[in-house]
Coordinates of N, CA, C and O in Angstrom, one line a residue:
M6 N 0.8 -1.2 0.0 CA 0.0 0.0 0.0 C 0.9 1.2 0.0 O 1.9 1.3 0.7
A7 N 0.5 2.2 -0.8 CA 1.3 3.5 -0.9 C 1.1 4.3 0.4 O 0.1 4.3 1.0
Q8 N 2.2 4.9 0.8 CA 2.1 5.8 2.0 C 1.6 7.1 1.5 O 1.9 7.6 0.5
V9 N 0.8 7.7 2.4 CA 0.2 9.0 2.2 C 0.8 10.0 3.2 O 1.0 9.6 4.4
H10 N 1.1 11.2 2.8 CA 1.6 12.2 3.7 C 0.8 13.5 3.5 O 0.3 13.8 2.4
A11 N 0.7 14.3 4.6 CA -0.1 15.5 4.5 C 0.7 16.5 3.7 O 1.9 16.6 3.7
V12 N 0.0 17.4 2.9 CA 0.5 18.4 2.1 C 0.0 19.7 2.5 O -1.3 19.8 2.7
D13 N 0.8 20.7 2.7 CA 0.4 22.1 3.0 C 0.0 22.7 1.7 O 0.8 23.3 0.9
F14 N -1.3 22.6 1.3 CA -1.8 23.1 0.0 C -1.6 24.6 -0.2 O -1.1 25.0 -1.3
A15 N -1.8 25.4 0.8 CA -1.5 26.8 0.7 C 0.0 27.1 0.4 O 0.3 27.9 -0.5
A16 N 0.9 26.4 1.0 CA 2.3 26.5 0.7 C 2.6 26.1 -0.7 O 3.4 26.7 -1.4
E17 N 2.0 25.0 -1.2 CA 2.2 24.5 -2.5 C 1.7 25.5 -3.6 O 2.3 25.7 -4.6
L18 N 0.6 26.1 -3.3 CA 0.0 27.2 -4.2 C 1.0 28.3 -4.3 O 1.0 29.0 -5.4
A19 N 1.7 28.6 -3.3 CA 2.7 29.8 -3.3 C 3.7 29.6 -4.4 O 4.3 30.6 -4.9
A20 N 4.0 28.4 -4.8 CA 4.9 28.1 -5.8 C 4.5 28.8 -7.2 O 5.4 29.0 -8.0
F21 N 3.3 29.1 -7.3 CA 2.8 29.8 -8.5 C 2.7 31.3 -8.4 O 2.1 31.9 -9.3
D22 N 3.1 31.8 -7.3 CA 3.0 33.3 -7.1 C 3.6 34.1 -8.2 O 3.1 35.2 -8.5
E23 N 4.7 33.7 -8.8 CA 5.3 34.4 -9.9 C 4.7 34.2 -11.3 O 5.2 34.9 -12.2
C24 N 3.7 33.4 -11.4 CA 3.1 33.1 -12.7 C 2.2 34.3 -13.1 O 1.8 35.1 -12.2
T25 N 2.0 34.4 -14.3 CA 1.1 35.5 -14.8 C -0.4 35.2 -14.4 O -0.7 34.0 -14.0
T26 N -1.2 36.2 -14.4 CA -2.6 36.1 -14.1 C -3.3 35.0 -14.9 O -4.0 34.2 -14.4
V27 N -3.0 35.0 -16.2 CA -3.6 34.0 -17.1 C -3.1 32.6 -16.7 O -3.9 31.7 -16.7
D28 N -1.9 32.4 -16.4 CA -1.4 31.1 -16.0 C -2.0 30.6 -14.7 O -2.4 29.5 -14.6
K29 N -2.2 31.6 -13.8 CA -2.9 31.2 -12.5 C -4.3 30.8 -12.8 O -4.8 29.8 -12.2
Q30 N -5.0 31.5 -13.7 CA -6.4 31.1 -14.1 C -6.4 29.7 -14.7 O -7.3 28.9 -14.4
K31 N -5.5 29.4 -15.6 CA -5.4 28.1 -16.2 C -5.2 27.0 -15.1 O -5.8 26.0 -15.1
I32 N -4.2 27.3 -14.2 CA -4.0 26.3 -13.1 C -5.2 26.1 -12.3 O -5.5 25.0 -11.9
F33 N -5.8 27.2 -11.9 CA -7.0 27.1 -11.1 C -8.1 26.2 -11.7 O -8.7 25.3 -11.1
F34 N -8.4 26.5 -13.0 CA -9.5 25.8 -13.7 C -9.1 24.3 -13.9 O -9.9 23.4 -13.9
E35 N -7.8 24.0 -14.0 CA -7.3 22.6 -14.1 C -7.6 21.9 -12.8 O -8.2 20.8 -12.7
L36 N -7.3 22.6 -11.7 CA -7.5 22.0 -10.4 C -9.0 21.8 -10.1 O -9.5 20.8 -9.6
Y37 N -9.8 22.8 -10.5 CA -11.2 22.8 -10.3 C -11.8 21.6 -11.1 O -12.7 20.9 -10.6
A38 N -11.4 21.5 -12.4 CA -12.0 20.5 -13.2 C -11.6 19.1 -12.7 O -12.4 18.2 -12.7
I39 N -10.4 18.9 -12.2 CA -10.0 17.7 -11.6 C -10.9 17.3 -10.4 O -11.3 16.2 -10.1
A40 N -11.2 18.4 -9.6 CA -12.1 18.2 -8.4 C -13.5 17.7 -8.8 O -14.1 17.0 -8.1
L41 N -13.9 18.2 -10.0 CA -15.3 17.9 -10.4 C -15.4 16.6 -11.2 O -16.6 16.1 -11.4
I42 N -14.4 16.1 -11.8 CA -14.4 15.1 -12.8 C -15.1 13.8 -12.3 O -15.8 13.1 -13.0
D43 N -15.0 13.5 -11.0 CA -15.6 12.3 -10.5 C -17.1 12.5 -10.0 O -17.7 11.7 -9.5
E44 N -17.6 13.7 -10.3 CA -19.0 14.1 -10.0 C -19.3 14.1 -8.5 O -20.4 13.9 -8.1
S45 N -18.2 14.2 -7.8 CA -18.3 14.3 -6.3 C -17.5 15.5 -5.9 O -16.4 15.7 -6.4
F46 N -18.1 16.3 -5.0 CA -17.4 17.5 -4.6 C -17.5 17.7 -3.1 O -18.2 18.5 -2.6
P47 N -16.8 16.8 -2.3 CA -16.9 16.8 -0.9 C -16.3 18.1 -0.3 O -15.6 18.9 -0.9
K48 N -16.6 18.3 1.0 CA -16.2 19.5 1.7 C -14.7 19.8 1.6 O -14.3 20.9 1.4
A49 N -13.9 18.7 1.7 CA -12.4 18.9 1.7 C -12.0 19.5 0.3 O -11.1 20.3 0.3
E50 N -12.6 19.0 -0.8 CA -12.3 19.5 -2.1 C -12.7 21.0 -2.2 O -12.1 21.8 -2.8
K51 N -13.9 21.3 -1.7 CA -14.4 22.7 -1.7 C -13.5 23.6 -1.0 O -13.2 24.7 -1.5
I52 N -12.9 23.2 0.1 CA -12.0 24.0 0.8 C -10.7 24.2 0.0 O -10.2 25.4 -0.1
L53 N -10.2 23.2 -0.7 CA -9.0 23.4 -1.5 C -9.3 24.3 -2.7 O -8.5 25.1 -3.0
V54 N -10.4 24.1 -3.3 CA -10.8 25.0 -4.5 C -10.9 26.4 -4.0 O -10.4 27.4 -4.7
T55 N -11.5 26.6 -2.9 CA -11.7 28.0 -2.3 C -10.3 28.6 -2.0 O -10.1 29.8 -2.3
Q56 N -9.4 27.8 -1.4 CA -8.0 28.3 -1.2 C -7.4 28.7 -2.5 O -6.7 29.8 -2.5
A57 N -7.5 27.9 -3.5 CA -6.8 28.2 -4.8 C -7.5 29.5 -5.4 O -6.8 30.4 -5.9
K58 N -8.8 29.6 -5.3 CA -9.6 30.7 -5.9 C -9.1 32.0 -5.2 O -8.8 33.0 -5.9
E59 N -8.9 32.0 -3.9 CA -8.5 33.2 -3.2 C -7.0 33.5 -3.5 O -6.7 34.6 -3.7
R60 N -6.2 32.5 -3.5 CA -4.7 32.7 -3.7 C -4.5 33.3 -5.1 O -3.6 34.1 -5.3
F61 N -5.2 32.8 -6.1 CA -5.0 33.2 -7.5 C -5.9 34.4 -7.9 O -5.9 34.8 -9.0
N62 N -6.6 34.9 -6.9 CA -7.5 36.1 -7.2 C -8.5 35.8 -8.3 O -8.6 36.7 -9.2
I63 N -9.2 34.7 -8.3 CA -10.1 34.4 -9.3 C -11.4 35.1 -8.9 O -12.0 34.9 -7.9
S64 N -11.9 35.9 -9.8 CA -13.1 36.7 -9.6 C -14.4 35.7 -9.5 O -14.3 34.6 -10.1
D65 N -15.4 36.2 -8.9 CA -16.6 35.4 -8.8 C -17.2 35.2 -10.2 O -17.8 34.2 -10.5
D66 N -17.0 36.2 -11.1 CA -17.5 36.1 -12.5 C -16.8 35.0 -13.2 O -17.4 34.2 -13.9
K67 N -15.5 34.9 -13.1 CA -14.7 33.9 -13.7 C -15.1 32.5 -13.1 O -15.2 31.5 -13.9
F68 N -15.3 32.5 -11.8 CA -15.6 31.2 -11.1 C -17.0 30.7 -11.6 O -17.2 29.5 -11.7
A69 N -17.9 31.6 -12.0 CA -19.2 31.2 -12.4 C -19.3 30.9 -13.9 O -20.4 30.7 -14.4
A70 N -18.2 30.8 -14.6 CA -18.2 30.5 -16.0 C -18.5 29.0 -16.2 O -17.7 28.2 -16.6
D71 N -19.8 28.6 -15.9 CA -20.2 27.3 -15.9 C -20.0 26.6 -17.3 O -19.6 25.4 -17.4
A72 N -20.4 27.2 -18.4 CA -20.3 26.6 -19.7 C -18.9 26.2 -20.1 O -18.7 25.1 -20.5
A73 N -18.0 27.1 -19.8 CA -16.6 26.8 -20.2 C -16.1 25.7 -19.3 O -15.4 24.8 -19.8
L74 N -16.4 25.7 -18.0 CA -15.9 24.7 -17.1 C -16.5 23.3 -17.4 O -15.8 22.3 -17.4
K75 N -17.8 23.3 -17.8 CA -18.4 22.1 -18.2 C -17.7 21.4 -19.4 O -17.4 20.2 -19.4
N76 N -17.3 22.2 -20.4 CA -16.6 21.7 -21.5 C -15.2 21.2 -21.1 O -14.8 20.2 -21.6
F77 N -14.6 21.9 -20.2 CA -13.3 21.4 -19.7 C -13.4 20.1 -18.9 O -12.6 19.2 -19.1
V78 N -14.4 20.0 -18.0 CA -14.6 18.7 -17.3 C -15.0 17.6 -18.3 O -14.5 16.5 -18.1
D79 N -15.8 17.9 -19.3 CA -16.1 16.9 -20.3 C -14.9 16.4 -21.0 O -14.8 15.2 -21.3
A80 N -14.0 17.3 -21.3 CA -12.7 16.9 -21.9 C -11.9 15.9 -21.0 O -11.4 14.9 -21.5
Y81 N -11.9 16.2 -19.7 CA -11.2 15.3 -18.8 C -11.9 14.0 -18.7 O -11.2 12.9 -18.7
K82 N -13.2 14.0 -18.7 CA -14.0 12.7 -18.7 C -13.7 11.9 -19.9 O -13.5 10.7 -19.8
N83 N -13.6 12.5 -21.1 CA -13.3 11.8 -22.3 C -11.9 11.2 -22.2 O -11.6 10.1 -22.7
L84 N -10.9 12.0 -21.7 CA -9.6 11.5 -21.5 C -9.5 10.3 -20.6 O -8.8 9.3 -20.8
R85 N -10.3 10.4 -19.5 CA -10.3 9.3 -18.5 C -10.8 8.1 -19.2 O -10.3 7.0 -18.9
A86 N -11.8 8.2 -20.0 CA -12.4 7.1 -20.7 C -11.4 6.4 -21.6 O -11.3 5.2 -21.7
V87 N -10.5 7.2 -22.2 CA -9.5 6.6 -23.1 C -8.5 5.9 -22.3 O -8.0 4.8 -22.6
V88 N -8.1 6.5 -21.2 CA -7.0 6.0 -20.3 C -7.4 4.7 -19.6 O -6.7 3.8 -19.5
T89 N -8.7 4.6 -19.2 CA -9.1 3.5 -18.4 C -9.6 2.3 -19.2 O -10.0 1.3 -18.7
D90 N -9.7 2.5 -20.5 CA -10.2 1.4 -21.4 C -9.1 0.4 -21.6 O -7.9 0.6 -21.7

């Protein structure tokens, strides 16, 4: 069995502080899509997404871009289907 260790998510997000705003937005939506791909969004994931949203200064308007996010999550689901077959 693989060993699991705790990760300081806020500290890990700090590694992206020097990235451009556009890159931070891309990273955020990648993380968010990964959180949503299994169609489960437990409290722990919500906390992590909120931390990333705040750290990367993602506006509420960008966060509410449901259509774009749905397309992104669908792309991940299609990729998962290819990989798991």
